[in-house]
Short mmCIF file of C-alpha atoms in Angstrom, two decimals:
data_model
loop_
_atom_site.label_atom_id
_atom_site.label_comp_id
_atom_site.label_asym_id
_atom_site.label_seq_id
_atom_site.Cartn_x
_atom_site.Cartn_y
_atom_site.Cartn_z
CA UNK L 1 110.25 114.44 111.35
CA UNK L 2 109.20 111.39 108.96
CA UNK L 3 107.08 112.11 105.66
CA UNK L 4 103.94 110.97 107.03
CA UNK L 5 103.89 113.20 109.92
CA UNK L 6 105.04 115.81 107.71
CA UNK L 7 102.31 115.50 105.20
CA UNK L 8 99.53 115.50 107.84
CA UNK L 9 100.96 118.80 109.37
CA UNK L 10 101.21 120.15 105.82
CA UNK L 11 97.59 118.84 105.11
CA UNK L 12 96.31 120.73 108.36
CA UNK L 13 98.03 123.77 107.40
CA UNK L 14 96.39 123.85 104.07
CA UNK L 15 93.15 123.04 105.47
CA UNK L 16 93.42 125.87 107.87
CA UNK L 17 94.65 128.69 105.39
CA UNK L 18 91.75 127.46 103.17
CA UNK L 19 88.94 127.76 105.74
CA UNK L 20 90.30 130.91 106.73
CA UNK L 21 90.39 132.43 103.43
CA UNK L 22 86.71 130.97 102.93
CA UNK L 23 85.39 132.87 106.06
CA UNK L 24 87.41 135.72 105.40
CA UNK L 25 85.76 136.21 101.58
CA UNK L 26 82.56 135.73 103.09
CA UNK L 27 83.01 138.23 105.71
CA UNK L 28 83.98 140.53 103.36
CA UNK L 29 80.93 139.82 101.03
CA UNK L 30 78.45 140.00 104.10
CA UNK L 31 80.34 143.24 105.25
CA UNK L 32 78.93 144.87 102.13
CA UNK L 33 75.59 143.36 102.19
CA UNK L 34 74.74 142.51 105.99
CA UNK L 35 71.89 144.78 105.62
CA UNK L 36 70.23 142.87 103.10
CA UNK L 37 70.68 139.64 105.21
CA UNK L 38 69.50 141.67 108.59
CA UNK L 39 66.59 142.86 106.86
CA UNK L 40 65.62 139.76 105.39
CA UNK L 41 65.97 137.74 108.80
CA UNK L 42 63.90 140.62 110.51
CA UNK L 43 60.90 139.98 108.19
CA UNK L 44 58.03 138.38 109.64
CA UNK L 45 57.66 135.68 106.95
CA UNK L 46 61.53 134.81 107.47
CA UNK L 47 60.93 131.68 109.49
CA UNK L 48 58.12 130.50 107.24
CA UNK L 49 60.53 130.83 103.93
CA UNK L 50 63.66 129.30 106.11
CA UNK L 51 61.56 126.38 107.00
CA UNK L 52 60.11 125.91 103.66
CA UNK L 53 63.39 125.88 101.92
CA UNK L 54 64.73 123.59 104.45
CA UNK L 55 61.73 121.20 103.68
CA UNK L 56 62.13 121.02 100.18
CA UNK L 57 65.95 120.51 100.48
CA UNK L 58 65.08 117.66 102.75
CA UNK L 59 62.89 115.82 100.23
CA UNK L 60 65.62 116.25 97.90
CA UNK L 61 68.10 114.69 100.15
CA UNK L 62 65.50 111.72 100.64
CA UNK L 63 65.23 110.98 97.23
CA UNK L 64 69.15 111.04 96.94
CA UNK L 65 69.07 108.76 99.96
CA UNK L 66 67.01 106.52 97.98
CA UNK L 67 69.23 106.75 94.96
CA UNK L 68 72.13 105.61 97.43
CA UNK L 69 70.03 102.78 98.67
CA UNK L 70 68.99 101.43 95.25
CA UNK L 71 72.94 101.29 94.49
CA UNK L 72 73.78 99.29 97.70
CA UNK L 73 71.22 96.92 97.12
CA UNK L 74 72.14 96.40 93.62
CA UNK L 75 75.72 95.60 95.30
CA UNK L 76 73.82 92.79 97.01
CA UNK L 77 73.41 94.29 100.39
CA UNK L 78 69.67 95.84 101.02
CA UNK L 79 69.27 97.69 104.10
CA UNK L 80 65.94 98.13 105.73
CA UNK L 81 64.87 101.79 106.68
CA UNK L 82 66.25 101.88 110.19
CA UNK L 83 69.92 100.87 108.91
CA UNK L 84 69.46 103.05 105.77
CA UNK L 85 68.84 106.15 107.79
CA UNK L 86 71.44 105.60 110.27
CA UNK L 87 74.11 105.02 107.65
CA UNK L 88 73.15 107.89 105.20
CA UNK L 89 72.56 110.19 108.54
CA UNK L 90 76.08 109.30 109.51
CA UNK L 91 77.65 110.23 106.69
CA UNK L 92 76.00 113.39 106.02
CA UNK L 93 77.00 114.54 109.51
CA UNK L 94 80.42 113.56 108.44
CA UNK L 95 80.71 116.35 105.71
CA UNK L 96 80.88 118.69 108.36
CA UNK L 97 84.23 117.52 109.66
CA UNK L 98 87.10 119.34 108.35
CA UNK L 99 89.38 117.07 106.02
CA UNK L 100 88.71 114.29 103.48
CA UNK L 101 86.65 111.59 103.37
CA UNK L 102 85.11 111.80 106.71
CA UNK L 103 81.78 111.13 104.98
CA UNK L 104 82.80 107.97 103.85
CA UNK L 105 84.47 106.49 107.03
CA UNK L 106 81.21 107.28 108.73
CA UNK L 107 79.49 105.38 106.29
CA UNK L 108 81.97 102.32 106.61
CA UNK L 109 81.78 102.23 110.01
CA UNK L 110 77.97 102.75 110.40
CA UNK L 111 77.53 99.85 107.43
CA UNK L 112 79.82 97.57 109.11
CA UNK L 113 77.65 97.50 112.40
CA UNK L 114 74.65 96.92 109.75
CA UNK L 115 76.33 93.67 108.22
CA UNK L 116 77.78 95.32 105.15
CA UNK L 117 81.53 94.83 104.82
CA UNK L 118 83.85 97.91 104.26
CA UNK L 119 84.81 97.11 100.73
CA UNK L 120 81.01 97.61 99.60
CA UNK L 121 80.47 100.43 101.45
CA UNK L 122 83.49 101.83 100.08
CA UNK L 123 82.21 100.71 96.56
CA UNK L 124 78.72 102.21 97.22
CA UNK L 125 80.43 105.67 98.20
CA UNK L 126 82.39 105.64 94.94
CA UNK L 127 79.45 104.75 92.91
CA UNK L 128 77.19 107.29 94.52
CA UNK L 129 79.68 110.20 94.13
CA UNK L 130 79.87 109.26 90.45
CA UNK L 131 76.36 109.31 90.13
CA UNK L 132 75.86 112.78 92.04
CA UNK L 133 78.77 114.51 90.20
CA UNK L 134 77.39 113.26 86.57
CA UNK L 135 73.90 114.27 87.15
CA UNK L 136 74.83 117.39 88.85
CA UNK L 137 76.55 118.25 85.56
CA UNK L 138 73.64 117.41 83.54
CA UNK L 139 71.28 119.40 85.71
CA UNK L 140 73.38 122.28 85.78
CA UNK L 141 73.04 122.67 82.01
CA UNK L 142 69.33 124.07 82.75
CA UNK L 143 71.14 127.48 84.06
CA UNK L 144 71.91 128.00 80.22
CA UNK L 145 69.06 130.25 79.29
CA UNK L 146 70.07 132.69 82.02
CA UNK L 147 73.72 133.13 81.15
CA UNK L 148 73.96 132.70 77.62
CA UNK L 149 72.55 133.53 74.29
CA UNK L 150 72.91 130.29 72.80
CA UNK L 151 70.99 128.59 75.65
CA UNK L 152 69.20 126.30 72.92
CA UNK L 153 72.25 124.78 72.07
CA UNK L 154 73.51 124.32 75.36
CA UNK L 155 70.02 122.66 76.53
CA UNK L 156 70.03 120.32 73.45
CA UNK L 157 73.49 119.47 74.53
CA UNK L 158 72.34 118.51 78.16
CA UNK L 159 69.47 116.55 76.66
CA UNK L 160 72.15 114.81 74.41
CA UNK L 161 74.06 113.98 77.50
CA UNK L 162 71.24 112.65 79.33
CA UNK L 163 70.56 110.52 76.60
CA UNK L 164 74.12 109.18 76.10
CA UNK L 165 73.78 108.50 80.16
CA UNK L 166 70.55 106.66 80.01
CA UNK L 167 71.46 104.62 76.79
CA UNK L 168 75.20 103.87 78.58
CA UNK L 169 74.38 104.17 82.18
CA UNK L 170 77.81 102.08 82.93
CA UNK L 171 79.56 105.34 82.21
CA UNK L 172 78.69 105.80 85.81
CA UNK L 173 80.88 102.91 86.73
CA UNK L 174 83.81 104.28 84.54
CA UNK L 175 83.50 107.48 86.95
CA UNK L 176 83.64 105.20 90.12
CA UNK L 177 86.78 103.35 88.93
CA UNK L 178 88.47 106.86 88.71
CA UNK L 179 87.23 107.93 92.26
CA UNK L 180 88.25 104.73 93.69
CA UNK L 181 91.96 105.27 92.41
CA UNK L 182 91.93 108.75 93.96
CA UNK L 183 90.92 106.83 97.17
CA UNK L 184 93.50 104.36 96.74
CA UNK L 185 90.86 101.74 96.68
CA UNK L 186 90.32 98.51 94.36
CA UNK L 187 87.89 99.53 91.63
CA UNK L 188 84.55 98.35 92.34
CA UNK L 189 83.63 95.07 90.69
CA UNK L 190 79.91 95.15 90.79
CA UNK L 191 77.14 93.15 89.43
CA UNK L 192 74.70 96.13 88.96
CA UNK L 193 72.35 96.00 85.85
CA UNK L 194 71.81 98.62 83.57
CA UNK L 195 67.93 99.13 84.65
CA UNK L 196 69.06 99.88 88.26
CA UNK L 197 71.83 102.25 87.09
CA UNK L 198 69.21 104.04 84.94
CA UNK L 199 66.60 104.16 87.90
CA UNK L 200 69.23 105.78 90.15
CA UNK L 201 69.78 108.16 87.50
CA UNK L 202 66.54 109.23 87.35
CA UNK L 203 66.05 109.62 90.90
CA UNK L 204 69.11 111.56 91.28
CA UNK L 205 68.36 114.00 88.82
CA UNK L 206 64.83 114.40 90.44
CA UNK L 207 66.82 114.87 93.84
CA UNK L 208 68.74 117.89 91.97
CA UNK L 209 65.51 119.51 90.69
CA UNK L 210 63.35 119.05 93.97
CA UNK L 211 66.57 120.37 96.08
CA UNK L 212 67.03 123.20 93.65
CA UNK L 213 63.35 124.51 94.37
CA UNK L 214 64.32 125.67 97.78
CA UNK L 215 66.47 128.21 96.08
CA UNK L 216 63.44 129.33 93.68
CA UNK L 217 61.51 129.85 97.11
CA UNK L 218 64.09 131.95 98.98
CA UNK L 219 64.45 133.79 95.19
CA UNK L 220 60.89 134.64 95.20
CA UNK L 221 60.88 135.96 98.95
CA UNK L 222 63.84 138.16 98.36
CA UNK L 223 62.87 139.57 94.53
CA UNK L 224 59.81 138.50 93.90
CA UNK L 225 58.39 135.41 91.79
CA UNK L 226 61.07 134.48 89.30
CA UNK L 227 60.32 133.75 85.53
CA UNK L 228 61.29 130.34 84.09
CA UNK L 229 64.90 131.32 83.25
CA UNK L 230 65.45 132.34 87.02
CA UNK L 231 64.14 129.22 88.18
CA UNK L 232 66.12 127.23 85.97
CA UNK L 233 69.23 128.96 86.66
CA UNK L 234 68.19 128.39 90.61
CA UNK L 235 68.04 124.75 90.06
CA UNK L 236 70.94 124.34 87.43
CA UNK L 237 73.37 126.58 89.62
CA UNK L 238 72.47 124.92 92.98
CA UNK L 239 73.61 121.54 91.53
CA UNK L 240 76.52 122.90 90.26
CA UNK L 241 77.40 124.49 93.28
CA UNK L 242 76.87 121.42 95.41
CA UNK L 243 78.96 119.30 93.05
CA UNK L 244 82.03 122.05 93.31
CA UNK L 245 81.83 121.74 96.86
CA UNK L 246 81.57 118.05 96.87
CA UNK L 247 85.03 118.10 94.82
CA UNK L 248 87.02 120.41 97.65
CA UNK L 249 87.37 117.48 100.23
CA UNK L 250 89.70 119.86 102.58
CA UNK L 251 86.77 122.27 103.85
CA UNK L 252 83.57 120.85 105.53
CA UNK L 253 80.50 120.57 103.32
CA UNK L 254 82.33 122.83 100.69
CA UNK L 255 81.85 125.63 102.71
CA UNK L 256 83.12 128.98 100.67
CA UNK L 257 83.27 127.08 97.43
CA UNK L 258 79.56 126.25 97.15
CA UNK L 259 78.76 129.97 97.79
CA UNK L 260 81.22 131.23 95.27
CA UNK L 261 79.58 129.26 92.56
CA UNK L 262 76.15 130.14 93.56
CA UNK L 263 77.04 133.67 93.88
CA UNK L 264 78.44 133.44 90.18
CA UNK L 265 75.63 131.71 89.02
CA UNK L 266 72.79 134.09 90.22
CA UNK L 267 74.78 137.34 89.62
CA UNK L 268 73.17 137.73 86.00
CA UNK L 269 69.59 137.92 87.59
CA UNK L 270 70.00 139.64 90.97
CA UNK L 271 71.59 142.59 92.55
CA UNK L 272 74.99 141.85 94.71
CA UNK L 273 72.72 142.52 98.03
CA UNK L 274 70.07 140.20 96.69
CA UNK L 275 72.50 137.68 95.72
CA UNK L 276 74.46 137.66 99.13
CA UNK L 277 71.35 137.48 100.83
CA UNK L 278 69.77 134.28 98.87
CA UNK L 279 73.34 132.77 99.18
CA UNK L 280 73.61 132.88 103.15
CA UNK L 281 69.63 131.86 103.47
CA UNK L 282 70.25 129.10 101.27
CA UNK L 283 73.14 128.05 103.35
CA UNK L 284 71.14 128.40 106.68
CA UNK L 285 68.33 126.50 105.10
CA UNK L 286 70.67 123.50 103.65
CA UNK L 287 72.42 123.33 106.83
CA UNK L 288 69.08 123.03 108.92
CA UNK L 289 67.77 120.32 106.75
CA UNK L 290 70.97 118.13 106.53
CA UNK L 291 71.74 118.31 110.37
CA UNK L 292 68.01 118.04 111.51
CA UNK L 293 67.30 115.37 108.85
CA UNK L 294 70.30 113.38 110.12
CA UNK L 295 69.51 113.62 113.65
CA UNK L 296 65.99 112.68 112.88
CA UNK L 297 66.99 109.75 110.85
CA UNK L 298 69.54 108.43 113.75
CA UNK L 299 66.63 108.88 116.17
CA UNK L 300 64.34 107.04 114.23
CA UNK L 301 66.82 104.18 113.36
CA UNK L 302 67.51 103.51 116.91
CA UNK L 303 63.84 103.64 117.94
CA UNK L 304 63.02 101.05 115.19
CA UNK L 305 66.18 98.80 116.52
CA UNK L 306 64.74 98.98 119.93
CA UNK L 307 61.12 98.00 118.95
CA UNK L 308 62.30 95.25 116.79
CA UNK L 309 62.20 92.06 118.85
CA UNK L 310 65.38 90.51 119.20
CA UNK L 311 66.32 87.08 117.99
CA UNK L 312 66.77 84.55 120.40
CA UNK L 313 70.30 83.41 120.93
CA UNK L 314 71.88 80.05 119.45
CA UNK L 315 71.21 77.37 121.46
CA UNK L 316 69.19 79.18 123.92
CA UNK L 317 66.68 76.22 123.93
CA UNK L 318 68.94 73.38 124.14
CA UNK L 319 69.10 71.65 127.31
CA UNK L 320 71.97 72.42 129.68
CA UNK L 321 75.24 70.17 128.93
CA UNK L 322 75.31 67.26 131.90
CA UNK L 323 77.61 68.39 134.35
CA UNK L 324 80.24 65.71 135.63
CA UNK L 325 78.24 65.70 139.29
CA UNK L 326 75.05 64.99 137.37
CA UNK L 327 73.78 61.28 137.88
CA UNK L 328 74.16 59.14 134.92
CA UNK L 329 70.84 58.30 133.12
CA UNK L 330 69.34 55.21 134.11
CA UNK L 331 68.78 52.14 131.96
CA UNK L 332 65.35 50.47 132.21
CA UNK L 333 66.99 47.25 134.10
CA UNK L 334 68.62 49.36 136.61
CA UNK L 335 66.80 50.33 139.69
CA UNK L 336 67.21 54.26 140.69
CA UNK L 337 70.16 55.08 142.76
CA UNK L 338 68.20 55.92 145.94
CA UNK L 339 66.60 52.65 146.03
CA UNK L 340 67.53 50.55 149.07
CA UNK L 341 66.78 47.15 147.16
CA UNK L 342 69.29 47.93 144.35
CA UNK L 343 72.29 45.36 145.10
CA UNK L 344 75.67 46.09 144.10
CA UNK L 345 76.20 45.21 140.49
CA UNK L 346 78.28 42.41 139.50
CA UNK L 347 78.84 44.12 135.85
CA UNK L 348 79.39 47.51 134.75
CA UNK L 349 75.93 47.74 133.23
CA UNK L 350 74.57 49.61 135.91
CA UNK L 351 76.54 52.42 137.74
CA UNK L 352 77.05 52.29 141.15
CA UNK L 353 75.23 54.43 143.50
CA UNK L 354 76.92 57.68 144.61
CA UNK L 355 76.57 57.19 148.27
CA UNK L 356 78.91 57.03 151.42
CA UNK L 357 77.40 53.64 152.42
CA UNK L 358 78.65 51.91 149.38
CA UNK L 359 80.29 48.59 150.29
CA UNK L 360 83.78 47.70 150.21
CA UNK L 361 85.13 46.16 146.99
CA UNK L 362 85.29 42.44 147.11
CA UNK L 363 88.58 40.58 147.80
CA UNK L 364 90.09 39.23 144.80
CA UNK L 365 90.28 35.31 144.82
CA UNK L 366 93.70 33.97 145.05
CA UNK L 367 95.26 33.20 141.84
CA UNK L 368 96.00 29.27 141.77
CA UNK L 369 99.72 28.55 141.07
#
């Protein structure tokens, strides 16, 4: 077996083992607290809570899509609403495939169909990944008041990091270059302005905050209205858990890793049964938001593409080229070929009529010796 197939077999084995371990861990956790999950899902308000949490997460995803679109526009390839939803929706669904880089490959394929070169799509993928990871770390510091006695120091540190990131937004480019090296791609050479990077950073931070509110809603349904510390813990824990799941590329959508980090984040304020219930319902809400939102985006993009008038084909209004059998255009001094009064021309200025009654050629005069 050659080295490349051997690496593929080893990678497949590692992915299978990791997914099996994550599923087993979740099974054991549910086995001890399945009663809480079942009791919550059997409540009359469970569908409303699940739908509300999915809607909040979908709003956060939409803001994240806006930040990604801004980066792609800065790279010189602005996309309309239809292509944006098609590319982002395909990339979102690609997260649920086992194995690394499916999301990036899906965005490259759909982006190329929208006229964006593969190199630019990969640069946007690396830039967006760097943006998501950096902002997730900043928002994750909001969880400090619930997990440490030095919450003021940690929050101040978070504000300092945010200030540095806004003051030197090109740190996103440095991390993007590292991600490109991991992907074995050339680093993105981009003309992005600092104002555009700052705007993308702010939009992505708001995306994390709004997306984390879905966890606040679920915690309120399970344990009653949370205080400010618990709400900050939900927002910060959700961003850190999502970033951790994003870093583990071998499992679909970070399954298992995201839940472990979220469980550790919520453990200080909830019981074990409540924590497992919140984590499971959060996964259900996020999956519902991502899958339904991606499918709705792809469907909307298809409808917009169908409703848009197609441009005329190049050269459609031009006259058809003259075929060899087509009569040669007549000059003003030449009568039409079908005219009976047209004499046989003595010169080649007028073309001969295409007729079977054409007179025989004149015999040439004998040359004088």
